[in-house]
């Protein structure tokens, strides 16, 4: 039921931040992502995506372990090993070709697995839709990331910035059409984004299994058989 | 088509019974049927929605027919309106459902052919209850990009199959619409009339593209 609740006590402020983020997106991120997608061939973009995904492996591995998902942790480790070596620095996703499929995890999901509620909806500056649980997750993932630690220990502070920027362009370029479509077809884009964020998080936490308890339309069948409405629906051919 | 498949699965069931091997590991017949329903729909979508020679208007017409045949439009529309369905008058419901159908048809005409396209492959099915099945599928993308997960929630009375929801990468079409629409109703002082007005503007805008 939680998925359908609004739980957005800061809605006016969030809507304000949403407009700021949208303005930034329209002037900077979206044009860059559009150009990137138009100019860089599929081959190149896939390899950049692969490198970024591979760099995330240590954080995913840590969260797999923290969630007690040891089999998934082993998969993440194996993928990192294969793709970093044979895959040449993560450029080629050899592991997927060997049917060792990847997955994502983050500390927000780990907290959810531990039973922490998401809390109210929050629109973060730059980072976009979130909630207190996932915001803590973002910070923890940043702190435990070995690449980030190495960069700050060796005073290469441009590394995390460069990576975050590339990540943003990579993700945005993957979602250009989807977000345009959603904006075009929705009446209240903010409400649609809020719903989309919550659903995506619930999906990620369940590792894509979904759940029968998520509210969804039904044919309204009663124990005695289909209701009049269901019968009417089914006869509309 | 449906009839023949029904016969085949009845025959299969009879054979299983004779062999005494009707184990629960075998997907139930509504799961098999739901999966076949989605596969057939995908084939139909490719044939009628992707032809380059058809104008957009023509593709919209074809998709409208397909949408009404294959989707539980009224049930979805009712779910999307949520608790405001009860508050709406009979006339409002009628107009709302017509506009809802319009919005879906014009917004998804291009996307649907992609979602239910040639590269769709069914991964597994799961019976949610005795009249609902989730069909898990994926669409492959070119260039080695990660496949997109699409789950189809199918409702059935045992003979007729209708789509209740499409869940793309964990995002349910129905739930997103429900949040969107209920936000509009709330912002219009809880009145469905306000939503209908905005739907009119939106669909007119999308149609004129």
XYZ file of C-alpha atoms in Angstrom:
446
model
C 0.000 0.000 0.000
C 2.919 2.258 0.723
C 3.551 2.634 -2.986
C 0.311 4.482 -3.494
C 0.635 6.832 -0.558
C 1.804 10.324 -1.225
C 3.973 10.772 1.919
C 5.377 14.040 0.686
C 5.064 16.571 3.538
C 7.584 18.904 1.903
C 5.785 18.875 -1.436
C 5.892 22.645 -2.111
C 9.653 22.803 -1.421
C 10.192 19.586 -3.352
C 8.301 20.942 -6.334
C 10.487 24.053 -6.189
C 13.639 21.948 -6.172
C 12.228 19.816 -8.986
C 11.906 22.933 -11.134
C 15.497 23.941 -10.328
C 16.732 20.458 -11.255
C 14.686 20.514 -14.439
C 16.131 23.870 -15.433
C 19.647 22.513 -14.871
C 18.767 19.391 -16.802
C 17.339 21.364 -19.711
C 20.296 23.710 -19.951
C 23.194 21.368 -19.184
C 22.671 17.649 -18.650
C 20.080 16.919 -21.318
C 21.891 18.762 -24.151
C 25.185 17.076 -23.207
C 23.536 13.642 -23.007
C 21.718 14.215 -26.312
C 24.939 15.199 -28.058
C 26.800 12.296 -26.476
C 24.183 9.859 -27.713
C 24.157 11.390 -31.187
C 27.933 11.614 -31.571
C 29.359 8.604 -29.749
C 28.673 5.278 -31.485
C 26.779 2.510 -29.620
C 30.027 0.588 -29.358
C 31.756 3.384 -27.461
C 28.804 4.201 -25.211
C 28.344 0.561 -24.235
C 32.020 0.358 -23.283
C 31.833 3.505 -21.184
C 28.723 2.126 -19.470
C 30.601 -1.110 -18.815
C 33.562 0.694 -17.268
C 31.270 2.692 -14.976
C 29.350 -0.429 -13.968
C 32.599 -2.260 -13.261
C 33.817 0.609 -11.074
C 30.658 0.215 -9.002
C 31.392 -3.463 -8.303
C 33.196 -3.037 -4.954
C 30.252 -1.054 -3.521
C 27.762 -3.595 -4.907
C 29.853 -6.409 -3.445
C 29.904 -4.768 -0.001
C 26.127 -4.311 -0.088
C 25.542 -7.893 -1.273
C 27.481 -9.045 1.799
C 25.677 -6.638 4.131
C 22.365 -8.021 2.859
C 23.506 -11.584 3.491
C 23.275 -12.344 -0.243
C 26.464 -14.372 -0.458
C 25.675 -15.999 -3.772
C 25.076 -12.604 -5.342
C 28.251 -11.330 -3.679
C 30.203 -14.160 -5.302
C 28.655 -13.246 -8.668
C 29.657 -9.603 -8.238
C 33.195 -10.609 -7.268
C 33.546 -12.992 -10.181
C 32.229 -10.407 -12.624
C 34.645 -7.788 -11.314
C 37.539 -10.205 -11.632
C 36.656 -11.351 -15.149
C 35.733 -7.939 -16.537
C 38.711 -6.135 -14.993
C 41.172 -8.639 -16.449
C 39.925 -10.336 -19.628
C 37.459 -7.495 -20.124
C 40.321 -4.960 -20.094
C 39.581 -2.606 -17.221
C 35.867 -3.324 -17.330
C 35.486 -2.135 -20.904
C 34.012 -5.396 -22.116
C 31.326 -7.201 -20.189
C 32.778 -10.662 -20.757
C 31.022 -11.962 -17.625
C 27.564 -11.298 -19.113
C 28.618 -13.069 -22.288
C 29.451 -16.034 -20.031
C 25.947 -15.672 -18.563
C 27.208 -14.323 -15.267
C 24.666 -11.529 -15.185
C 25.224 -8.398 -13.160
C 22.949 -6.652 -10.726
C 22.962 -3.421 -8.783
C 22.885 -2.852 -5.040
C 23.359 0.205 -2.876
C 23.276 1.037 0.798
C 19.751 2.463 0.558
C 18.598 -1.000 -0.524
C 20.646 -2.599 2.238
C 18.905 -0.395 4.815
C 15.556 -1.421 3.305
C 16.498 -5.092 3.610
C 17.379 -4.387 7.247
C 13.862 -3.045 7.741
C 14.451 0.709 7.585
C 11.425 2.558 6.168
C 11.993 4.917 3.245
C 10.483 7.925 5.034
C 9.051 10.985 3.294
C 9.809 11.814 -0.312
C 12.635 14.322 -0.788
C 13.804 16.096 -3.932
C 17.547 16.565 -3.565
C 19.424 19.275 -5.440
C 21.230 17.716 -8.446
C 20.685 14.116 -7.245
C 16.925 14.340 -7.806
C 14.228 12.181 -6.225
C 15.138 10.464 -2.958
C 14.109 9.922 0.653
C 15.999 10.005 3.974
C 16.891 6.312 3.769
C 18.303 6.512 0.259
C 20.086 9.794 1.014
C 21.950 8.078 3.858
C 22.628 5.284 1.382
C 24.175 7.699 -1.134
C 26.523 9.092 1.528
C 27.553 5.647 2.833
C 28.179 4.291 -0.676
C 30.336 7.332 -1.387
C 32.343 6.832 1.815
C 32.948 3.081 1.403
C 33.887 3.296 -2.260
C 37.528 2.130 -2.641
C 38.070 4.220 -5.784
C 36.957 7.343 -3.920
C 39.200 6.453 -0.942
C 42.170 5.951 -3.209
C 41.470 9.232 -4.983
C 41.208 11.226 -1.772
C 44.259 9.555 -0.222
C 46.337 10.419 -3.248
C 44.780 13.875 -3.652
C 43.218 13.069 -6.978
C 39.979 14.791 -6.154
C 39.046 15.248 -9.784
C 38.512 11.473 -10.073
C 35.191 11.220 -8.173
C 33.963 14.416 -9.857
C 34.837 13.170 -13.327
C 33.249 9.838 -12.593
C 30.048 11.380 -11.203
C 29.781 13.588 -14.277
C 30.299 10.678 -16.665
C 27.807 8.611 -14.686
C 25.206 11.374 -14.935
C 25.648 11.725 -18.710
C 25.626 7.939 -19.179
C 22.399 7.473 -17.206
C 20.714 10.502 -18.752
C 21.560 9.370 -22.279
C 19.925 6.018 -21.511
C 16.719 7.690 -20.330
C 16.241 10.429 -22.919
C 13.213 8.930 -24.669
C 11.643 7.432 -21.557
C 11.667 10.716 -19.684
C 10.493 12.690 -22.712
C 7.616 10.235 -23.110
C 6.678 10.449 -19.469
C 6.764 14.226 -19.532
C 4.666 14.267 -22.682
C 1.998 11.858 -21.472
C 1.757 12.903 -17.820
C -0.537 15.593 -16.512
C 1.578 16.251 -13.433
C 5.191 15.395 -14.255
C 6.330 15.842 -10.659
C 3.745 13.360 -9.343
C 4.677 10.903 -12.095
C 8.401 11.165 -11.254
C 7.684 10.745 -7.546
C 5.717 7.584 -8.249
C 8.333 6.305 -10.676
C 11.131 6.768 -8.163
C 9.289 4.886 -5.420
C 8.389 2.044 -7.753
C 11.915 1.707 -9.116
C 13.292 1.557 -5.586
C 10.740 -1.048 -4.505
C 11.658 -3.049 -7.602
C 15.387 -2.761 -6.886
C 14.892 -3.812 -3.266
C 12.917 -6.888 -4.323
C 15.675 -7.614 -6.874
C 13.175 -7.383 -9.716
C 10.872 -10.083 -8.404
C 8.006 -7.681 -7.788
C 5.204 -8.781 -5.575
C 1.615 -9.861 -5.812
C 0.810 -7.534 -2.926
C 1.586 -4.432 -4.959
C -1.771 -2.857 -5.771
C -2.754 -3.338 -9.389
C -5.927 -3.349 -11.428
C -7.905 -6.555 -11.160
C -10.919 -7.936 -12.896
C -12.744 -7.676 -9.594
C -13.474 -11.363 -9.225
C -15.385 -12.427 -6.146
C -15.284 -15.896 -4.584
C -18.597 -16.704 -6.271
C -17.251 -15.928 -9.737
C -16.525 -12.849 -11.790
C -18.448 -9.740 -10.864
C -20.767 -8.084 -13.312
C -18.028 -5.656 -14.166
C -15.515 -8.380 -14.904
C -18.081 -10.161 -17.040
C -18.773 -6.929 -18.896
C -15.065 -6.318 -19.356
C -14.451 -9.798 -20.647
C -17.342 -9.653 -23.081
C -15.996 -6.434 -24.633
C -14.140 -7.973 -27.518
C -6.841 -20.263 -32.054
C -7.849 -20.021 -28.433
C -10.054 -23.020 -28.829
C -7.352 -25.182 -30.295
C -4.875 -24.215 -27.605
C -7.543 -24.972 -25.023
C -7.997 -28.392 -26.565
C -4.283 -29.078 -26.651
C -3.831 -28.094 -23.024
C -6.897 -30.127 -22.038
C -5.360 -33.080 -23.841
C -2.055 -32.416 -22.109
C -3.847 -32.267 -18.775
C -5.596 -35.555 -19.482
C -2.308 -37.226 -20.358
C -0.758 -35.893 -17.155
C -3.688 -37.197 -15.141
C -3.452 -40.615 -16.732
C 0.242 -40.721 -15.949
C -0.498 -39.423 -12.477
C 2.186 -36.846 -12.992
C 0.272 -33.592 -12.467
C 2.978 -32.116 -10.278
C 2.835 -28.542 -8.973
C 6.119 -27.775 -10.730
C 4.296 -27.796 -14.060
C 3.123 -24.264 -14.853
C -0.653 -24.118 -14.528
C -2.641 -23.875 -17.726
C -3.571 -20.214 -17.188
C 0.143 -19.443 -16.914
C 0.867 -21.226 -20.182
C -2.102 -19.544 -21.828
C -1.079 -16.096 -20.547
C 2.376 -16.575 -21.944
C 0.933 -17.622 -25.319
C -1.404 -14.615 -25.212
C 1.521 -12.203 -24.802
C 3.522 -13.919 -27.538
C 0.568 -13.697 -29.936
C 0.039 -10.043 -29.046
C 3.704 -9.254 -29.690
C 3.468 -10.839 -33.106
C 0.347 -8.861 -33.897
C 1.914 -5.614 -32.699
C 4.933 -6.116 -34.941
C 2.736 -6.851 -37.953
C 0.340 -3.959 -37.619
C 2.210 -1.201 -35.790
C 5.695 -1.208 -37.239
C 4.905 -0.961 -40.944
C 6.600 2.155 -42.214
C 3.993 2.736 -44.909
C 1.183 3.308 -42.428
C 0.573 6.927 -41.410
C 0.520 7.777 -37.723
C -3.275 8.207 -37.774
C -3.648 4.759 -39.231
C -1.323 3.241 -36.649
C -3.289 5.023 -33.912
C -6.508 3.452 -35.212
C -4.936 0.013 -35.293
C -3.501 0.417 -31.827
C -6.881 1.594 -30.506
C -8.472 -1.637 -31.706
C -5.631 -3.694 -30.273
C -5.738 -1.787 -26.989
C -9.463 -2.451 -26.555
C -9.104 -6.089 -27.524
C -6.122 -6.876 -25.363
C -6.303 -4.548 -22.357
C -8.862 -4.510 -19.562
C -9.423 -0.818 -20.322
C -12.308 -0.251 -17.923
C -10.648 -2.044 -15.006
C -7.412 -0.140 -15.558
C -9.222 3.184 -15.911
C -11.129 2.519 -12.713
C -7.967 1.553 -10.822
C -6.154 4.641 -12.078
C -8.896 6.920 -10.787
C -8.671 5.168 -7.410
C -11.006 6.394 -4.711
C -12.277 9.204 -6.928
C -14.082 6.661 -9.104
C -16.806 6.441 -6.485
C -17.160 10.224 -6.396
C -17.530 10.590 -10.158
C -20.984 10.819 -11.730
C -22.032 8.353 -14.425
C -21.420 10.978 -17.144
C -18.021 11.847 -15.721
C -17.015 8.185 -15.649
C -18.025 7.763 -19.245
C -16.130 10.799 -20.452
C -13.145 9.961 -18.246
C -12.899 6.440 -19.669
C -13.084 7.733 -23.238
C -10.357 10.325 -22.565
C -8.259 7.754 -20.701
C -8.411 5.453 -23.710
C -7.434 8.370 -25.961
C -4.478 9.305 -23.785
C -3.195 5.731 -23.665
C -3.585 5.194 -27.387
C -1.841 8.379 -28.503
C 0.918 8.171 -25.892
C 1.785 4.521 -26.375
C 1.217 3.921 -30.075
C 4.926 4.197 -30.832
C 6.196 2.667 -27.625
C 3.982 -0.380 -27.666
C 5.451 -1.749 -30.873
C 8.832 -1.497 -29.202
C 7.769 -3.111 -25.921
C 5.851 -5.892 -27.590
C 8.244 -6.180 -30.471
C 10.234 -8.801 -32.273
C 12.951 -8.932 -29.660
C 10.522 -9.831 -26.868
C 11.392 -13.054 -25.119
C 9.403 -14.574 -22.295
C 11.470 -15.537 -19.281
C 8.977 -17.038 -16.856
C 5.421 -16.814 -15.581
C 4.036 -16.601 -12.083
C 0.449 -17.198 -11.050
C -0.573 -14.411 -8.638
C -3.987 -15.872 -7.884
C -6.501 -17.980 -9.730
C -7.344 -15.227 -12.209
C -4.085 -13.275 -12.496
C -0.713 -14.218 -13.977
C 2.486 -12.178 -14.274
C 4.406 -12.881 -17.484
C 8.071 -11.857 -17.109
C 9.680 -10.854 -20.389
C 12.701 -9.001 -21.715
C 13.409 -7.026 -24.829
C 16.877 -7.297 -26.215
C 18.587 -4.125 -27.362
C 21.200 -3.688 -30.055
C 24.875 -3.068 -29.341
C 25.085 -5.304 -26.284
C 23.140 -2.870 -24.072
C 21.345 -4.390 -21.117
C 17.928 -5.898 -21.929
C 14.808 -4.100 -20.689
C 12.589 -6.047 -18.291
C 8.869 -5.925 -19.028
C 6.304 -7.699 -16.865
C 2.771 -8.171 -18.130
C 0.029 -8.648 -15.584
C -2.648 -10.703 -17.274
C -6.175 -11.270 -15.952
C -8.362 -14.124 -17.122
C -11.633 -15.879 -16.537
C -10.191 -19.050 -18.049
C -11.178 -18.345 -21.645
C -10.503 -14.673 -22.283
C -7.196 -13.012 -21.461
C -6.708 -9.283 -20.894
C -3.711 -7.189 -19.858
C -4.198 -5.452 -16.519
C -0.837 -3.749 -16.215
C 2.508 -3.342 -17.961
C 5.516 -3.020 -15.665
C 8.647 -1.692 -17.392
C 11.844 -2.027 -15.331
C 9.759 -2.120 -12.174
C 7.567 0.831 -13.102
C 3.900 -0.011 -13.391
C 1.963 1.919 -15.981
C -1.193 1.794 -13.850
C 0.445 2.901 -10.601
C 2.276 5.797 -12.241
C -0.935 6.985 -13.893
C -2.795 6.629 -10.626
C -0.310 8.887 -8.818
C -0.368 11.351 -11.682
C -4.170 11.518 -11.946
C -4.869 11.596 -8.218
C -2.436 14.487 -7.837
C -4.426 16.406 -10.457
C -7.749 15.626 -8.763
C -6.346 16.757 -5.402
C -5.045 19.973 -6.911
C -8.517 20.559 -8.320
C -10.136 20.372 -4.910
C -10.981 16.664 -5.137
C -13.127 17.147 -8.244
C -12.969 14.683 -11.123
C -14.264 17.429 -13.430
C -10.882 19.187 -13.081
C -9.054 16.041 -14.194
C -11.390 15.592 -17.149
C -10.695 19.153 -18.244
C -6.928 18.591 -18.122
C -7.263 15.261 -19.916
C -9.195 16.991 -22.700
C -6.438 19.545 -23.171
C -3.703 16.897 -23.007
C -5.217 14.491 -25.498
C -6.032 17.321 -27.925
C -2.409 18.450 -27.658
C -1.025 14.948 -28.265
C -3.353 14.253 -31.168
C -2.386 17.424 -32.986
C 1.286 16.423 -33.065
